[in-house]
Tab-separated table of C-alpha atoms in Angstrom:
chain	number	residue	atom	x	y	z
S	1	ASP	CA	11.596	-51.748	82.616
S	2	VAL	CA	12.863	-52.482	86.006
S	3	LYS	CA	14.485	-55.573	86.798
S	4	VAL	CA	15.195	-58.175	89.156
S	5	THR	CA	17.384	-61.102	87.154
S	6	GLN	CA	18.543	-64.300	88.682
S	7	SER	CA	21.232	-66.401	86.640
S	8	SER	CA	18.889	-69.273	86.644
S	9	ARG	CA	16.277	-70.891	85.872
S	10	TYR	CA	16.564	-74.359	86.879
S	11	LEU	CA	19.549	-75.880	88.851
S	12	VAL	CA	20.619	-79.746	89.415
S	13	LYS	CA	23.436	-80.389	92.050
S	14	ARG	CA	24.491	-83.289	93.842
S	15	THR	CA	24.386	-83.676	97.818
S	16	GLY	CA	27.396	-81.863	99.278
S	17	GLU	CA	28.256	-79.689	95.943
S	18	LYS	CA	28.776	-75.950	97.071
S	19	VAL	CA	26.113	-74.135	95.134
S	20	PHE	CA	26.049	-70.135	94.433
S	21	LEU	CA	22.615	-68.676	92.991
S	22	GLU	CA	23.214	-65.370	91.791
S	23	CYS	CA	20.776	-62.468	91.800
S	24	VAL	CA	21.085	-58.903	90.029
S	25	GLN	CA	18.689	-56.250	90.274
S	26	ASP	CA	18.997	-52.692	88.533
S	27	MET	CA	16.899	-50.335	90.170
S	28	ASP	CA	19.428	-48.710	92.357
S	29	HIS	CA	17.551	-50.716	95.517
S	30	GLU	CA	19.434	-50.727	99.191
S	31	ASN	CA	17.213	-53.417	100.064
S	32	MET	CA	17.863	-57.371	98.781
S	33	PHE	CA	16.389	-60.254	100.278
S	34	TRP	CA	16.523	-64.072	99.610
S	35	TYR	CA	13.047	-66.483	100.233
S	36	ARG	CA	12.686	-70.117	99.476
S	37	GLN	CA	9.540	-70.894	98.774
S	38	ASP	CA	7.773	-74.226	99.293
S	39	PRO	CA	4.247	-75.540	98.905
S	40	GLY	CA	2.283	-75.267	102.021
S	41	LEU	CA	4.514	-73.414	103.638
S	42	GLY	CA	4.550	-69.736	101.516
S	43	LEU	CA	8.036	-67.587	101.491
S	44	ARG	CA	10.458	-67.877	104.037
S	45	LEU	CA	13.109	-65.340	104.814
S	46	ILE	CA	16.691	-67.029	104.694
S	47	TYR	CA	18.682	-64.041	104.454
S	48	PHE	CA	18.504	-60.109	103.437
S	49	SER	CA	21.025	-57.046	103.336
S	50	TYR	CA	19.873	-53.633	103.290
S	51	ASP	CA	23.825	-51.950	102.383
S	52	VAL	CA	26.584	-53.061	100.922
S	53	LYS	CA	28.782	-55.708	103.038
S	54	MET	CA	26.086	-56.072	105.610
S	55	LYS	CA	23.653	-58.614	106.028
S	56	GLU	CA	21.165	-59.882	108.677
S	57	LYS	CA	19.889	-63.374	109.327
S	58	GLY	CA	16.204	-64.519	108.311
S	59	ASP	CA	14.150	-67.061	109.451
S	60	ILE	CA	15.731	-70.071	108.058
S	61	PRO	CA	19.175	-68.885	107.635
S	62	GLU	CA	21.306	-72.429	108.735
S	63	GLY	CA	22.610	-74.035	105.780
S	64	TYR	CA	22.781	-70.674	103.934
S	65	SER	CA	25.694	-67.685	103.391
S	66	VAL	CA	25.145	-64.710	101.450
S	67	SER	CA	27.050	-62.361	99.867
S	68	ARG	CA	26.809	-59.079	98.983
S	69	GLU	CA	29.737	-57.057	98.249
S	70	LYS	CA	28.565	-54.341	94.987
S	71	LYS	CA	24.673	-53.101	95.449
S	72	GLU	CA	23.049	-54.240	92.817
S	73	ARG	CA	24.307	-58.406	93.389
S	74	PHE	CA	23.329	-60.528	96.331
S	75	SER	CA	24.631	-64.118	96.469
S	76	LEU	CA	23.085	-67.253	98.051
S	77	ILE	CA	25.753	-69.749	98.971
S	78	LEU	CA	24.597	-72.953	99.712
S	79	GLU	CA	27.658	-74.289	101.602
S	80	SER	CA	27.533	-78.196	101.200
S	81	ALA	CA	23.751	-78.503	99.356
S	82	SER	CA	21.561	-81.235	100.804
S	83	THR	CA	18.387	-82.706	99.760
S	84	ASN	CA	16.170	-80.730	102.133
S	85	GLN	CA	17.373	-78.017	100.224
S	86	THR	CA	15.212	-78.656	96.950
S	87	SER	CA	12.923	-75.888	96.920
S	88	MET	CA	12.319	-72.513	94.954
S	89	TYR	CA	14.560	-69.736	95.763
S	90	LEU	CA	13.235	-66.307	94.928
S	91	CYS	CA	15.610	-63.265	95.207
S	92	ALA	CA	13.890	-59.632	95.473
S	93	SER	CA	14.954	-56.252	95.951
S	94	SER	CA	13.300	-53.013	97.378
S	95	PHE	CA	14.048	-49.514	98.050
S	96	GLY	CA	13.556	-47.185	101.455
S	97	ALA	CA	11.777	-47.827	104.310
S	98	GLY	CA	8.653	-50.073	103.483
S	99	SER	CA	6.354	-48.282	101.599
S	100	THR	CA	7.264	-49.435	98.085
S	101	GLY	CA	7.267	-53.604	98.177
S	102	TYR	CA	9.420	-55.836	96.558
S	103	THR	CA	10.523	-56.584	93.214
S	104	PHE	CA	11.026	-60.382	92.854
S	105	GLY	CA	13.282	-62.326	90.278
S	106	SER	CA	11.401	-65.390	88.559
S	107	GLY	CA	12.793	-67.601	90.803
S	108	THR	CA	15.936	-70.387	91.027
S	109	ARG	CA	14.150	-73.971	91.089
S	110	LEU	CA	16.931	-76.278	92.405
S	111	THR	CA	17.214	-79.878	92.928
S	112	VAL	CA	20.123	-81.658	95.210
S	113	VAL	CA	19.823	-85.339	93.994
G	1	ALA	CA	5.296	-60.123	116.333
G	2	GLN	CA	3.466	-58.956	113.223
G	3	SER	CA	1.995	-62.095	110.993
G	4	VAL	CA	-0.953	-62.696	108.138
G	5	ALA	CA	-2.917	-65.239	107.586
G	6	GLN	CA	-4.739	-66.766	104.507
G	7	PRO	CA	-7.290	-68.950	105.640
G	8	GLU	CA	-7.947	-71.065	102.378
G	9	ASP	CA	-5.454	-73.152	100.684
G	10	GLN	CA	-7.195	-73.154	97.447
G	11	VAL	CA	-11.049	-70.617	96.117
G	12	ASN	CA	-12.839	-72.232	93.694
G	13	VAL	CA	-14.820	-69.648	91.228
G	14	ALA	CA	-16.443	-69.849	88.147
G	15	GLU	CA	-15.488	-67.396	85.242
G	16	GLY	CA	-17.553	-64.221	85.112
G	17	ASN	CA	-18.306	-64.454	89.412
G	18	PRO	CA	-16.951	-62.370	91.531
G	19	LEU	CA	-14.062	-64.010	93.642
G	20	THR	CA	-12.723	-63.232	97.574
G	21	VAL	CA	-9.424	-64.063	98.135
G	22	LYS	CA	-8.858	-63.591	102.006
G	23	CYS	CA	-6.333	-61.954	104.412
G	24	THR	CA	-6.172	-61.022	108.383
G	25	TYR	CA	-3.308	-59.583	109.623
G	26	SER	CA	-2.052	-58.665	113.295
G	27	VAL	CA	0.692	-55.898	113.349
G	28	SER	CA	1.019	-53.390	116.285
G	29	GLY	CA	0.509	-50.019	114.765
G	30	ASN	CA	-0.234	-49.037	111.371
G	31	PRO	CA	-0.563	-51.547	108.713
G	32	TYR	CA	1.520	-51.581	105.655
G	33	LEU	CA	-0.136	-54.392	103.636
G	34	PHE	CA	0.376	-55.825	100.287
G	35	TRP	CA	-0.429	-58.585	97.712
G	36	TYR	CA	1.114	-60.196	95.308
G	37	VAL	CA	0.767	-63.151	92.527
G	38	GLN	CA	2.286	-65.768	91.364
G	39	TYR	CA	1.926	-67.553	88.436
G	40	PRO	CA	3.250	-71.261	87.276
G	41	ASN	CA	7.242	-71.317	87.792
G	42	ARG	CA	7.553	-67.545	87.840
G	43	GLY	CA	8.441	-64.633	90.541
G	44	LEU	CA	5.744	-63.196	92.405
G	45	GLN	CA	4.120	-60.235	90.784
G	46	PHE	CA	2.698	-57.040	92.635
G	47	LEU	CA	-0.532	-56.102	92.487
G	48	LEU	CA	-1.842	-53.352	95.132
G	49	LYS	CA	-0.911	-52.035	98.535
G	50	TYR	CA	-1.904	-50.374	101.424
G	51	ILE	CA	-0.151	-47.768	103.363
G	52	THR	CA	-2.817	-44.972	104.287
G	53	GLY	CA	-5.957	-43.308	102.898
G	54	ASP	CA	-9.208	-44.774	101.374
G	55	ASN	CA	-9.706	-48.268	102.567
G	56	LEU	CA	-10.870	-49.513	98.778
G	57	VAL	CA	-7.554	-50.055	96.662
G	58	LYS	CA	-7.585	-50.459	93.158
G	59	GLY	CA	-4.559	-52.651	91.498
G	60	SER	CA	-3.438	-54.482	88.395
G	61	TYR	CA	-5.748	-56.467	86.306
G	62	GLY	CA	-8.799	-54.990	87.797
G	63	PHE	CA	-8.331	-56.345	91.521
G	64	GLU	CA	-9.214	-54.171	93.982
G	65	ALA	CA	-8.714	-55.033	98.163
G	66	GLU	CA	-10.713	-53.831	101.074
G	67	PHE	CA	-8.457	-52.551	104.161
G	68	ASN	CA	-10.485	-53.295	107.438
G	69	LYS	CA	-9.026	-52.160	110.370
G	70	SER	CA	-12.015	-53.190	112.764
G	71	GLN	CA	-11.722	-56.659	111.383
G	72	THR	CA	-8.119	-56.725	110.793
G	73	SER	CA	-8.872	-57.834	107.269
G	74	PHE	CA	-7.485	-57.263	104.217
G	75	HIS	CA	-9.287	-59.082	101.165
G	76	LEU	CA	-8.934	-59.340	97.668
G	77	LYS	CA	-12.091	-59.080	95.626
G	78	LYS	CA	-12.609	-58.930	91.669
G	79	PRO	CA	-16.242	-58.305	90.841
G	80	SER	CA	-15.662	-60.804	87.158
G	81	ALA	CA	-13.293	-63.353	87.360
G	82	LEU	CA	-11.028	-64.498	84.418
G	83	VAL	CA	-9.451	-68.054	83.427
G	84	SER	CA	-6.403	-66.312	83.185
G	85	ASP	CA	-6.646	-64.804	86.910
G	86	SER	CA	-5.952	-68.955	88.105
G	87	ALA	CA	-2.594	-68.313	90.120
G	88	LEU	CA	-1.008	-68.660	93.847
G	89	TYR	CA	-2.090	-64.871	95.736
G	90	PHE	CA	0.320	-64.189	98.709
G	91	CYS	CA	-0.977	-61.803	101.172
G	92	ALA	CA	2.000	-59.871	102.767
G	93	VAL	CA	2.666	-57.043	105.681
G	94	ARG	CA	5.895	-55.171	106.410
G	95	ASP	CA	7.680	-55.911	109.737
G	96	ILE	CA	7.887	-53.087	111.577
G	97	GLY	CA	10.849	-54.090	113.741
G	98	GLY	CA	14.740	-54.009	112.165
G	99	ALA	CA	17.204	-51.967	110.326
G	100	THR	CA	14.771	-52.841	106.796
G	101	ASN	CA	11.079	-52.987	105.640
G	102	LYS	CA	10.844	-57.123	105.343
G	103	LEU	CA	8.142	-58.531	104.052
G	104	ILE	CA	5.913	-61.113	106.123
G	105	PHE	CA	4.343	-63.426	103.553
G	106	GLY	CA	1.362	-65.559	104.352
G	107	THR	CA	0.803	-69.426	103.104
G	108	GLY	CA	-0.823	-68.313	99.483
G	109	THR	CA	-4.000	-69.149	98.410
G	110	LEU	CA	-4.394	-71.270	94.671
G	111	LEU	CA	-7.197	-69.549	92.729
G	112	ALA	CA	-8.962	-71.302	90.434
G	113	VAL	CA	-11.269	-69.952	88.078
G	114	GLN	CA	-13.320	-72.997	85.951
G	115	PRO	CA	-14.423	-72.068	82.298
């Protein structure tokens, strides 16, 4: 069974901390994505990557960075966590040019206090 | 720019009745359309997709969706709702531009099925 695994289901961090959210996929997908989900706003794209060491900004990249050193792993970094980054974070991966859709991880619910 | 709209925040339906969750889209060119479902505190699960071919697409858990080009709609349907269908449903369209296949998601529709 193909999988996208996010390292933590629930996370509580303090304001100002550096936070790492990890995502690993076992499907050899080229494309990986980080979204945040907030009530009434749907899913908003933070960053995505279409190859190792390649990254592109999504719609809301401010306050975030990413790292993709290996094909299977895509990390989201909150350089200095703030309370407005409290959210559900979803990682996804996909193959090819767009006909296959995404496979999602189970999500990480991050609370910044 | 590509976009997708889900006009209803919530849909209520009685168990056993047919259900429809609405989605409209705006794209340049031929659309790739998707439906996903999200159960509480979980990630999104793929339900079905339209790429080309028959306008009626069948998917997981007895769901189907009808692609209507003239109305630019891709409504999700099920003939007989189950309480277990209660979840958050997202419509998505592929974003044509750029180096990869980004999906643009709607804001989601909460489906509540009453026993």
